[in-house]
């Protein structure tokens, strides 16, 4: 299954940096050596086996946008499944909003069923106590300029320096995976069998969250999965640099035991257990026993 994904935004907004971190295993500090995108860069990313994301990273210079909208309109905006539009939070001018509006109108004309994710990027440059207010103000302006269009817009704050980038892209990719409810229903059954508190399924290359379930208890940190994605991916990259293979890990303290394992051929699983009567060996046996079932199940999400 092929999905066309547009990545757009003004030059210097951070589009290529985030793409490189999520899909090409760059560290945030390594993105400073990336060059500006010229015209359109095409790449194909295999995700969950049979799902192919065709990423069109569109250069953000004004001349390129004029060409996209005037001369390449049908070619760029036809058959789009999803648009990721990136704003630099420090350079959010009326002209930038007008350009986004023109892009949204072109998408509405050629791919009215497309999803639109807007990332208000480089939020780390905004004082922490002001971030929520600044984000809400910008989100309101974005929603106002698209309110008469068919396309649906969802906004996220993001930064390459923290877990917000993984939160945004997990939601983006989640929207592209069909039948995620099938995965979550089976994860929920697995969670009950194990007697675990939470089970999370990650895509094994990007470490983006694709499904999760919990036992109903409220957790204080709603961004915990994205933080874990970030930490585990950095650890995996460190293993690679040390020429060691990453197979999984177990973290245990007085309150819980966390298992993180390679699971199917294209996923990893995390199982959190707080019940001290449940032996770690039994959780590991359940994980191993569940692998064939989920291996056969995941291809069904591509249908």
XYZ file of C-alpha atoms in Angstrom, residues 1 47-51 176-183 185-186 264 266 292-303:
30
model
C 0.000 0.000 0.000
C 6.643 1.201 7.380
C 5.102 -1.853 9.038
C 6.094 -4.143 6.196
C 3.769 -3.339 3.292
C 2.962 0.306 4.002
C -2.016 6.371 7.976
C -2.230 2.825 9.386
C -5.624 1.255 8.560
C -7.479 -0.903 11.079
C -5.460 0.206 14.098
C -8.448 -0.855 16.206
C -7.672 -4.476 15.252
C -4.196 -4.098 16.709
C -8.144 -4.946 20.503
C -5.554 -7.726 20.340
C 7.450 -9.043 15.121
C 8.769 -4.790 12.050
C 3.443 -15.576 15.764
C -0.099 -14.269 16.327
C 0.888 -10.613 15.917
C 3.187 -11.483 13.013
C 0.144 -12.802 11.142
C -2.074 -10.003 12.413
C -0.036 -6.942 11.399
C -0.251 -7.528 7.614
C -4.032 -7.220 7.997
C -3.527 -3.569 8.925
C -2.345 -2.965 5.364
C -5.643 -3.980 3.786
